[in-house]
RNA sequence: GGAGAGGUGACCGAGCGGCUAAGGAGCGCGCCUGGAAAGCGCGUAGGGUGUAACAGCCUCGCGGGUUCAAUUCCCGUCCUCUCCUCCA
């Protein structure tokens, strides 16, 4: 969300930035009009209110002196009516203004590649070599069913499409991933582990930008007006919502494993096979709250944290910088990390690391006291570090043997009771 | 789920229709001191509006209502605590 003052002062800059996404002005022109109108009414209301306050304070004095206040009361009644009328108008304008503002995406950072969609993203680097198989490699969905690791049919029966049961040693492997990822990020003290709720309220969902625009992709508990979180980004970023953090508490590095729930509205028919795109998946999420000056460096640092994990698992991957047309709603700059999937014969997204600048912080009223003692908005970042489901699929595919066994990556063996294959 | 109590300033805490949020803690500056503690004085929230500066407006959990006027009265709602009930 944008600062109301910036809408006025840097309007053209914001408009130009947002237009880089290639989807028009997102209602900004209308928003500017509403902002003007708001100020017009506000000035009037403030003047009238001042008059009202000043005059109504005379009443106790009148009473004391035994003067008849009825004339003054009459005047104040009229004043009160005018104020409440104007106030109502003001509130309508403000509501409409705010509602529209919530739908305006962040401005893509000036240095990111211009483009319309995925095809214009820029590959930054690759690590590792895709394995050359001396046998016909199976996709994880075939392998998973053959080995009795994945049960798609019962997932559909018990819940519906895009829900899957994971069984036996494979379930243990996923659990190993969860523990390994959390240990990786926390044991050196860099990130603090948080056990997080799996649902969040409307305010939190709005704070990180899932609402109002993407409501159709969220699972909603109507009775409580709670939402199943689509990522721990929601609960972790909102953790310090409406707080003013002292400088010495920064930077905040937190991480959490949660289940994530997405209705995947609009992606019907995509990735229907396997566990790449599920309605529920486990993920370790990384969140940073940092001072504005350092946020782009912090983004690079976060990417390298995720890369280190993939390297330790010996999974070939590449880093891609998203172009202006593909970068997410709340993000100013995003790197996707894509891991090699033999079944797709390509790299597929496994992590996404973004710098949101103060976009989420404004929505969350997430602030800190800077060196000058002034209150300012923080910058927020998050990245997947990393999802267990997709990672499991990647390991099944990349580490399979001709006999259909799965080689356990060395770093995971301590979490698997020493097993080197399953 | 039932009954009760409460949510006030970066913290504690009074106010319970108008005198425009008492008092304290902490922090900052100054005085005092050889130095410090104590003591004394002053200052210490956020937001938006207009400005050269001052100023004025909003915020006493949140949302409505009554009133010329609401922190104060009424209704709703959320959260916290205590007791009961239920329960992994």
mmCIF file with all atom_site columns, N, CA, C and O in Angstrom, chain A residues 77-116:
data_model
loop_
_atom_site.group_PDB
_atom_site.id
_atom_site.type_symbol
_atom_site.label_atom_id
_atom_site.label_alt_id
_atom_site.label_comp_id
_atom_site.label_asym_id
_atom_site.label_entity_id
_atom_site.label_seq_id
_atom_site.pdbx_PDB_ins_code
_atom_site.Cartn_x
_atom_site.Cartn_y
_atom_site.Cartn_z
_atom_site.occupancy
_atom_site.B_iso_or_equiv
_atom_site.pdbx_formal_charge
_atom_site.auth_seq_id
_atom_site.auth_comp_id
_atom_site.auth_asym_id
_atom_site.auth_atom_id
_atom_site.pdbx_PDB_model_num
ATOM 1   N N  . UNK A 1 77  ? -26.621 23.158  17.648  1.00 0.00 ? 77  UNK A N  1
ATOM 2   C CA . UNK A 1 77  ? -27.357 22.053  17.053  1.00 0.00 ? 77  UNK A CA 1
ATOM 3   C C  . UNK A 1 77  ? -27.158 22.049  15.538  1.00 0.00 ? 77  UNK A C  1
ATOM 4   O O  . UNK A 1 77  ? -26.922 21.014  14.932  1.00 0.00 ? 77  UNK A O  1
ATOM 5   N N  . UNK A 1 78  ? -27.278 23.260  14.966  1.00 0.00 ? 78  UNK A N  1
ATOM 6   C CA . UNK A 1 78  ? -27.088 23.380  13.519  1.00 0.00 ? 78  UNK A CA 1
ATOM 7   C C  . UNK A 1 78  ? -25.682 22.982  13.114  1.00 0.00 ? 78  UNK A C  1
ATOM 8   O O  . UNK A 1 78  ? -25.477 22.254  12.138  1.00 0.00 ? 78  UNK A O  1
ATOM 9   N N  . UNK A 1 79  ? -24.726 23.443  13.916  1.00 0.00 ? 79  UNK A N  1
ATOM 10  C CA . UNK A 1 79  ? -23.326 23.141  13.644  1.00 0.00 ? 79  UNK A CA 1
ATOM 11  C C  . UNK A 1 79  ? -23.087 21.637  13.673  1.00 0.00 ? 79  UNK A C  1
ATOM 12  O O  . UNK A 1 79  ? -22.429 21.055  12.802  1.00 0.00 ? 79  UNK A O  1
ATOM 13  N N  . UNK A 1 80  ? -23.654 21.026  14.690  1.00 0.00 ? 80  UNK A N  1
ATOM 14  C CA . UNK A 1 80  ? -23.492 19.592  14.876  1.00 0.00 ? 80  UNK A CA 1
ATOM 15  C C  . UNK A 1 80  ? -24.033 18.820  13.678  1.00 0.00 ? 80  UNK A C  1
ATOM 16  O O  . UNK A 1 80  ? -23.431 17.844  13.220  1.00 0.00 ? 80  UNK A O  1
ATOM 17  N N  . UNK A 1 81  ? -25.167 19.296  13.163  1.00 0.00 ? 81  UNK A N  1
ATOM 18  C CA . UNK A 1 81  ? -25.763 18.639  12.008  1.00 0.00 ? 81  UNK A CA 1
ATOM 19  C C  . UNK A 1 81  ? -24.867 18.754  10.778  1.00 0.00 ? 81  UNK A C  1
ATOM 20  O O  . UNK A 1 81  ? -24.661 17.781  10.053  1.00 0.00 ? 81  UNK A O  1
ATOM 21  N N  . UNK A 1 82  ? -24.342 19.951  10.566  1.00 0.00 ? 82  UNK A N  1
ATOM 22  C CA . UNK A 1 82  ? -23.469 20.152  9.411   1.00 0.00 ? 82  UNK A CA 1
ATOM 23  C C  . UNK A 1 82  ? -22.234 19.267  9.499   1.00 0.00 ? 82  UNK A C  1
ATOM 24  O O  . UNK A 1 82  ? -21.795 18.688  8.520   1.00 0.00 ? 82  UNK A O  1
ATOM 25  N N  . UNK A 1 83  ? -21.696 19.178  10.707  1.00 0.00 ? 83  UNK A N  1
ATOM 26  C CA . UNK A 1 83  ? -20.497 18.354  10.892  1.00 0.00 ? 83  UNK A CA 1
ATOM 27  C C  . UNK A 1 83  ? -20.779 16.894  10.601  1.00 0.00 ? 83  UNK A C  1
ATOM 28  O O  . UNK A 1 83  ? -20.028 16.238  9.872   1.00 0.00 ? 83  UNK A O  1
ATOM 29  N N  . UNK A 1 84  ? -21.873 16.390  11.163  1.00 0.00 ? 84  UNK A N  1
ATOM 30  C CA . UNK A 1 84  ? -22.108 14.965  10.958  1.00 0.00 ? 84  UNK A CA 1
ATOM 31  C C  . UNK A 1 84  ? -22.399 14.647  9.494   1.00 0.00 ? 84  UNK A C  1
ATOM 32  O O  . UNK A 1 84  ? -22.047 13.579  9.005   1.00 0.00 ? 84  UNK A O  1
ATOM 33  N N  . UNK A 1 85  ? -23.023 15.606  8.796   1.00 0.00 ? 85  UNK A N  1
ATOM 34  C CA . UNK A 1 85  ? -23.243 15.420  7.358   1.00 0.00 ? 85  UNK A CA 1
ATOM 35  C C  . UNK A 1 85  ? -21.934 15.343  6.599   1.00 0.00 ? 85  UNK A C  1
ATOM 36  O O  . UNK A 1 85  ? -21.686 14.400  5.839   1.00 0.00 ? 85  UNK A O  1
ATOM 37  N N  . UNK A 1 86  ? -21.083 16.329  6.848   1.00 0.00 ? 86  UNK A N  1
ATOM 38  C CA . UNK A 1 86  ? -19.785 16.371  6.170   1.00 0.00 ? 86  UNK A CA 1
ATOM 39  C C  . UNK A 1 86  ? -18.918 15.169  6.545   1.00 0.00 ? 86  UNK A C  1
ATOM 40  O O  . UNK A 1 86  ? -18.193 14.617  5.725   1.00 0.00 ? 86  UNK A O  1
ATOM 41  N N  . UNK A 1 87  ? -19.024 14.804  7.799   1.00 0.00 ? 87  UNK A N  1
ATOM 42  C CA . UNK A 1 87  ? -18.228 13.699  8.303   1.00 0.00 ? 87  UNK A CA 1
ATOM 43  C C  . UNK A 1 87  ? -18.595 12.396  7.602   1.00 0.00 ? 87  UNK A C  1
ATOM 44  O O  . UNK A 1 87  ? -17.729 11.590  7.272   1.00 0.00 ? 87  UNK A O  1
ATOM 45  N N  . UNK A 1 88  ? -19.881 12.226  7.394   1.00 0.00 ? 88  UNK A N  1
ATOM 46  C CA . UNK A 1 88  ? -20.345 11.034  6.702   1.00 0.00 ? 88  UNK A CA 1
ATOM 47  C C  . UNK A 1 88  ? -19.778 11.007  5.288   1.00 0.00 ? 88  UNK A C  1
ATOM 48  O O  . UNK A 1 88  ? -19.288 9.987   4.814   1.00 0.00 ? 88  UNK A O  1
ATOM 49  N N  . UNK A 1 89  ? -19.838 12.167  4.655   1.00 0.00 ? 89  UNK A N  1
ATOM 50  C CA . UNK A 1 89  ? -19.312 12.284  3.301   1.00 0.00 ? 89  UNK A CA 1
ATOM 51  C C  . UNK A 1 89  ? -17.818 11.953  3.279   1.00 0.00 ? 89  UNK A C  1
ATOM 52  O O  . UNK A 1 89  ? -17.333 11.216  2.425   1.00 0.00 ? 89  UNK A O  1
ATOM 53  N N  . UNK A 1 90  ? -17.119 12.503  4.265   1.00 0.00 ? 90  UNK A N  1
ATOM 54  C CA . UNK A 1 90  ? -15.683 12.275  4.370   1.00 0.00 ? 90  UNK A CA 1
ATOM 55  C C  . UNK A 1 90  ? -15.376 10.796  4.528   1.00 0.00 ? 90  UNK A C  1
ATOM 56  O O  . UNK A 1 90  ? -14.478 10.255  3.891   1.00 0.00 ? 90  UNK A O  1
ATOM 57  N N  . UNK A 1 91  ? -16.156 10.163  5.365   1.00 0.00 ? 91  UNK A N  1
ATOM 58  C CA . UNK A 1 91  ? -15.895 8.750   5.601   1.00 0.00 ? 91  UNK A CA 1
ATOM 59  C C  . UNK A 1 91  ? -16.119 7.906   4.354   1.00 0.00 ? 91  UNK A C  1
ATOM 60  O O  . UNK A 1 91  ? -15.395 6.962   4.096   1.00 0.00 ? 91  UNK A O  1
ATOM 61  N N  . UNK A 1 92  ? -17.148 8.274   3.607   1.00 0.00 ? 92  UNK A N  1
ATOM 62  C CA . UNK A 1 92  ? -17.398 7.549   2.366   1.00 0.00 ? 92  UNK A CA 1
ATOM 63  C C  . UNK A 1 92  ? -16.227 7.694   1.413   1.00 0.00 ? 92  UNK A C  1
ATOM 64  O O  . UNK A 1 92  ? -15.779 6.723   0.805   1.00 0.00 ? 92  UNK A O  1
ATOM 65  N N  . UNK A 1 93  ? -15.733 8.926   1.296   1.00 0.00 ? 93  UNK A N  1
ATOM 66  C CA . UNK A 1 93  ? -14.605 9.167   0.402   1.00 0.00 ? 93  UNK A CA 1
ATOM 67  C C  . UNK A 1 93  ? -13.379 8.384   0.871   1.00 0.00 ? 93  UNK A C  1
ATOM 68  O O  . UNK A 1 93  ? -12.692 7.748   0.078   1.00 0.00 ? 93  UNK A O  1
ATOM 69  N N  . UNK A 1 94  ? -13.140 8.429   2.172   1.00 0.00 ? 94  UNK A N  1
ATOM 70  C CA . UNK A 1 94  ? -11.969 7.735   2.702   1.00 0.00 ? 94  UNK A CA 1
ATOM 71  C C  . UNK A 1 94  ? -12.061 6.226   2.524   1.00 0.00 ? 94  UNK A C  1
ATOM 72  O O  . UNK A 1 94  ? -11.085 5.569   2.173   1.00 0.00 ? 94  UNK A O  1
ATOM 73  N N  . UNK A 1 95  ? -13.254 5.694   2.759   1.00 0.00 ? 95  UNK A N  1
ATOM 74  C CA . UNK A 1 95  ? -13.437 4.254   2.598   1.00 0.00 ? 95  UNK A CA 1
ATOM 75  C C  . UNK A 1 95  ? -13.200 3.829   1.157   1.00 0.00 ? 95  UNK A C  1
ATOM 76  O O  . UNK A 1 95  ? -12.519 2.852   0.877   1.00 0.00 ? 95  UNK A O  1
ATOM 77  N N  . UNK A 1 96  ? -13.779 4.596   0.284   1.00 0.00 ? 96  UNK A N  1
ATOM 78  C CA . UNK A 1 96  ? -13.656 4.296   -1.132  1.00 0.00 ? 96  UNK A CA 1
ATOM 79  C C  . UNK A 1 96  ? -12.197 4.425   -1.580  1.00 0.00 ? 96  UNK A C  1
ATOM 80  O O  . UNK A 1 96  ? -11.677 3.604   -2.339  1.00 0.00 ? 96  UNK A O  1
ATOM 81  N N  . UNK A 1 97  ? -11.556 5.450   -1.081  1.00 0.00 ? 97  UNK A N  1
ATOM 82  C CA . UNK A 1 97  ? -10.140 5.681   -1.366  1.00 0.00 ? 97  UNK A CA 1
ATOM 83  C C  . UNK A 1 97  ? -9.286  4.504   -0.902  1.00 0.00 ? 97  UNK A C  1
ATOM 84  O O  . UNK A 1 97  ? -8.471  3.960   -1.643  1.00 0.00 ? 97  UNK A O  1
ATOM 85  N N  . UNK A 1 98  ? -9.519  4.103   0.330   1.00 0.00 ? 98  UNK A N  1
ATOM 86  C CA . UNK A 1 98  ? -8.720  3.038   0.904   1.00 0.00 ? 98  UNK A CA 1
ATOM 87  C C  . UNK A 1 98  ? -8.978  1.698   0.210   1.00 0.00 ? 98  UNK A C  1
ATOM 88  O O  . UNK A 1 98  ? -8.057  0.953   -0.104  1.00 0.00 ? 98  UNK A O  1
ATOM 89  N N  . UNK A 1 99  ? -10.241 1.439   -0.012  1.00 0.00 ? 99  UNK A N  1
ATOM 90  C CA . UNK A 1 99  ? -10.634 0.203   -0.691  1.00 0.00 ? 99  UNK A CA 1
ATOM 91  C C  . UNK A 1 99  ? -9.913  0.076   -2.037  1.00 0.00 ? 99  UNK A C  1
ATOM 92  O O  . UNK A 1 99  ? -9.336  -0.952  -2.364  1.00 0.00 ? 99  UNK A O  1
ATOM 93  N N  . UNK A 1 100 ? -9.906  1.160   -2.771  1.00 0.00 ? 100 UNK A N  1
ATOM 94  C CA . UNK A 1 100 ? -9.249  1.141   -4.087  1.00 0.00 ? 100 UNK A CA 1
ATOM 95  C C  . UNK A 1 100 ? -7.737  1.017   -3.957  1.00 0.00 ? 100 UNK A C  1
ATOM 96  O O  . UNK A 1 100 ? -7.077  0.328   -4.723  1.00 0.00 ? 100 UNK A O  1
ATOM 97  N N  . UNK A 1 101 ? -7.210  1.676   -2.942  1.00 0.00 ? 101 UNK A N  1
ATOM 98  C CA . UNK A 1 101 ? -5.769  1.653   -2.738  1.00 0.00 ? 101 UNK A CA 1
ATOM 99  C C  . UNK A 1 101 ? -5.264  0.238   -2.428  1.00 0.00 ? 101 UNK A C  1
ATOM 100 O O  . UNK A 1 101 ? -4.164  -0.143  -2.812  1.00 0.00 ? 101 UNK A O  1
ATOM 101 N N  . UNK A 1 102 ? -6.095  -0.536  -1.753  1.00 0.00 ? 102 UNK A N  1
ATOM 102 C CA . UNK A 1 102 ? -5.710  -1.906  -1.418  1.00 0.00 ? 102 UNK A CA 1
ATOM 103 C C  . UNK A 1 102 ? -5.523  -2.778  -2.653  1.00 0.00 ? 102 UNK A C  1
ATOM 104 O O  . UNK A 1 102 ? -4.920  -3.840  -2.594  1.00 0.00 ? 102 UNK A O  1
ATOM 105 N N  . UNK A 1 103 ? -6.070  -2.334  -3.766  1.00 0.00 ? 103 UNK A N  1
ATOM 106 C CA . UNK A 1 103 ? -5.964  -3.125  -4.993  1.00 0.00 ? 103 UNK A CA 1
ATOM 107 C C  . UNK A 1 103 ? -4.796  -2.691  -5.874  1.00 0.00 ? 103 UNK A C  1
ATOM 108 O O  . UNK A 1 103 ? -4.582  -3.254  -6.935  1.00 0.00 ? 103 UNK A O  1
ATOM 109 N N  . UNK A 1 104 ? -4.071  -1.665  -5.441  1.00 0.00 ? 104 UNK A N  1
ATOM 110 C CA . UNK A 1 104 ? -2.941  -1.201  -6.244  1.00 0.00 ? 104 UNK A CA 1
ATOM 111 C C  . UNK A 1 104 ? -1.684  -1.983  -5.834  1.00 0.00 ? 104 UNK A C  1
ATOM 112 O O  . UNK A 1 104 ? -1.345  -2.020  -4.663  1.00 0.00 ? 104 UNK A O  1
ATOM 113 N N  . UNK A 1 105 ? -1.025  -2.605  -6.781  1.00 0.00 ? 105 UNK A N  1
ATOM 114 C CA . UNK A 1 105 ? 0.150   -3.410  -6.446  1.00 0.00 ? 105 UNK A CA 1
ATOM 115 C C  . UNK A 1 105 ? 1.377   -2.545  -6.171  1.00 0.00 ? 105 UNK A C  1
ATOM 116 O O  . UNK A 1 105 ? 1.369   -1.345  -6.426  1.00 0.00 ? 105 UNK A O  1
ATOM 117 N N  . UNK A 1 106 ? 2.410   -3.162  -5.680  1.00 0.00 ? 106 UNK A N  1
ATOM 118 C CA . UNK A 1 106 ? 3.664   -2.463  -5.418  1.00 0.00 ? 106 UNK A CA 1
ATOM 119 C C  . UNK A 1 106 ? 4.323   -2.049  -6.743  1.00 0.00 ? 106 UNK A C  1
ATOM 120 O O  . UNK A 1 106 ? 4.062   -2.624  -7.783  1.00 0.00 ? 106 UNK A O  1
ATOM 121 N N  . UNK A 1 107 ? 5.181   -1.052  -6.665  1.00 0.00 ? 107 UNK A N  1
ATOM 122 C CA . UNK A 1 107 ? 5.932   -0.657  -7.869  1.00 0.00 ? 107 UNK A CA 1
ATOM 123 C C  . UNK A 1 107 ? 7.144   -1.558  -8.023  1.00 0.00 ? 107 UNK A C  1
ATOM 124 O O  . UNK A 1 107 ? 7.952   -1.659  -7.097  1.00 0.00 ? 107 UNK A O  1
ATOM 125 N N  . UNK A 1 108 ? 7.294   -2.177  -9.189  1.00 0.00 ? 108 UNK A N  1
ATOM 126 C CA . UNK A 1 108 ? 8.476   -3.012  -9.410  1.00 0.00 ? 108 UNK A CA 1
ATOM 127 C C  . UNK A 1 108 ? 9.738   -2.152  -9.292  1.00 0.00 ? 108 UNK A C  1
ATOM 128 O O  . UNK A 1 108 ? 9.733   -0.989  -9.705  1.00 0.00 ? 108 UNK A O  1
ATOM 129 N N  . UNK A 1 109 ? 10.763  -2.708  -8.709  1.00 0.00 ? 109 UNK A N  1
ATOM 130 C CA . UNK A 1 109 ? 12.011  -1.975  -8.559  1.00 0.00 ? 109 UNK A CA 1
ATOM 131 C C  . UNK A 1 109 ? 12.562  -1.570  -9.922  1.00 0.00 ? 109 UNK A C  1
ATOM 132 O O  . UNK A 1 109 ? 12.428  -2.293  -10.893 1.00 0.00 ? 109 UNK A O  1
ATOM 133 N N  . UNK A 1 110 ? 13.207  -0.401  -9.962  1.00 0.00 ? 110 UNK A N  1
ATOM 134 C CA . UNK A 1 110 ? 13.588  0.166   -11.264 1.00 0.00 ? 110 UNK A CA 1
ATOM 135 C C  . UNK A 1 110 ? 14.590  -0.693  -12.035 1.00 0.00 ? 110 UNK A C  1
ATOM 136 O O  . UNK A 1 110 ? 14.658  -0.631  -13.254 1.00 0.00 ? 110 UNK A O  1
ATOM 137 N N  . UNK A 1 111 ? 15.372  -1.489  -11.319 1.00 0.00 ? 111 UNK A N  1
ATOM 138 C CA . UNK A 1 111 ? 16.415  -2.255  -12.004 1.00 0.00 ? 111 UNK A CA 1
ATOM 139 C C  . UNK A 1 111 ? 15.965  -3.608  -12.542 1.00 0.00 ? 111 UNK A C  1
ATOM 140 O O  . UNK A 1 111 ? 16.722  -4.293  -13.219 1.00 0.00 ? 111 UNK A O  1
ATOM 141 N N  . UNK A 1 112 ? 14.737  -4.033  -12.206 1.00 0.00 ? 112 UNK A N  1
ATOM 142 C CA . UNK A 1 112 ? 14.369  -5.373  -12.647 1.00 0.00 ? 112 UNK A CA 1
ATOM 143 C C  . UNK A 1 112 ? 13.970  -5.344  -14.116 1.00 0.00 ? 112 UNK A C  1
ATOM 144 O O  . UNK A 1 112 ? 13.555  -4.314  -14.638 1.00 0.00 ? 112 UNK A O  1
ATOM 145 N N  . UNK A 1 113 ? 14.131  -6.495  -14.805 1.00 0.00 ? 113 UNK A N  1
ATOM 146 C CA . UNK A 1 113 ? 13.851  -6.515  -16.242 1.00 0.00 ? 113 UNK A CA 1
ATOM 147 C C  . UNK A 1 113 ? 12.401  -6.169  -16.551 1.00 0.00 ? 113 UNK A C  1
ATOM 148 O O  . UNK A 1 113 ? 11.497  -6.576  -15.820 1.00 0.00 ? 113 UNK A O  1
ATOM 149 N N  . UNK A 1 114 ? 12.215  -5.390  -17.607 1.00 0.00 ? 114 UNK A N  1
ATOM 150 C CA . UNK A 1 114 ? 10.864  -5.091  -18.073 1.00 0.00 ? 114 UNK A CA 1
ATOM 151 C C  . UNK A 1 114 ? 10.333  -6.302  -18.819 1.00 0.00 ? 114 UNK A C  1
ATOM 152 O O  . UNK A 1 114 ? 11.085  -6.981  -19.502 1.00 0.00 ? 114 UNK A O  1
ATOM 153 N N  . UNK A 1 115 ? 9.045   -6.550  -18.697 1.00 0.00 ? 115 UNK A N  1
ATOM 154 C CA . UNK A 1 115 ? 8.512   -7.679  -19.437 1.00 0.00 ? 115 UNK A CA 1
ATOM 155 C C  . UNK A 1 115 ? 7.064   -7.921  -19.115 1.00 0.00 ? 115 UNK A C  1
ATOM 156 O O  . UNK A 1 115 ? 6.509   -7.302  -18.208 1.00 0.00 ? 115 UNK A O  1
ATOM 157 N N  . UNK A 1 116 ? 6.475   -8.830  -19.881 1.00 0.00 ? 116 UNK A N  1
ATOM 158 C CA . UNK A 1 116 ? 5.041   -9.094  -19.734 1.00 0.00 ? 116 UNK A CA 1
ATOM 159 C C  . UNK A 1 116 ? 4.778   -10.274 -18.822 1.00 0.00 ? 116 UNK A C  1
ATOM 160 O O  . UNK A 1 116 ? 3.863   -10.263 -18.022 1.00 0.00 ? 116 UNK A O  1
#
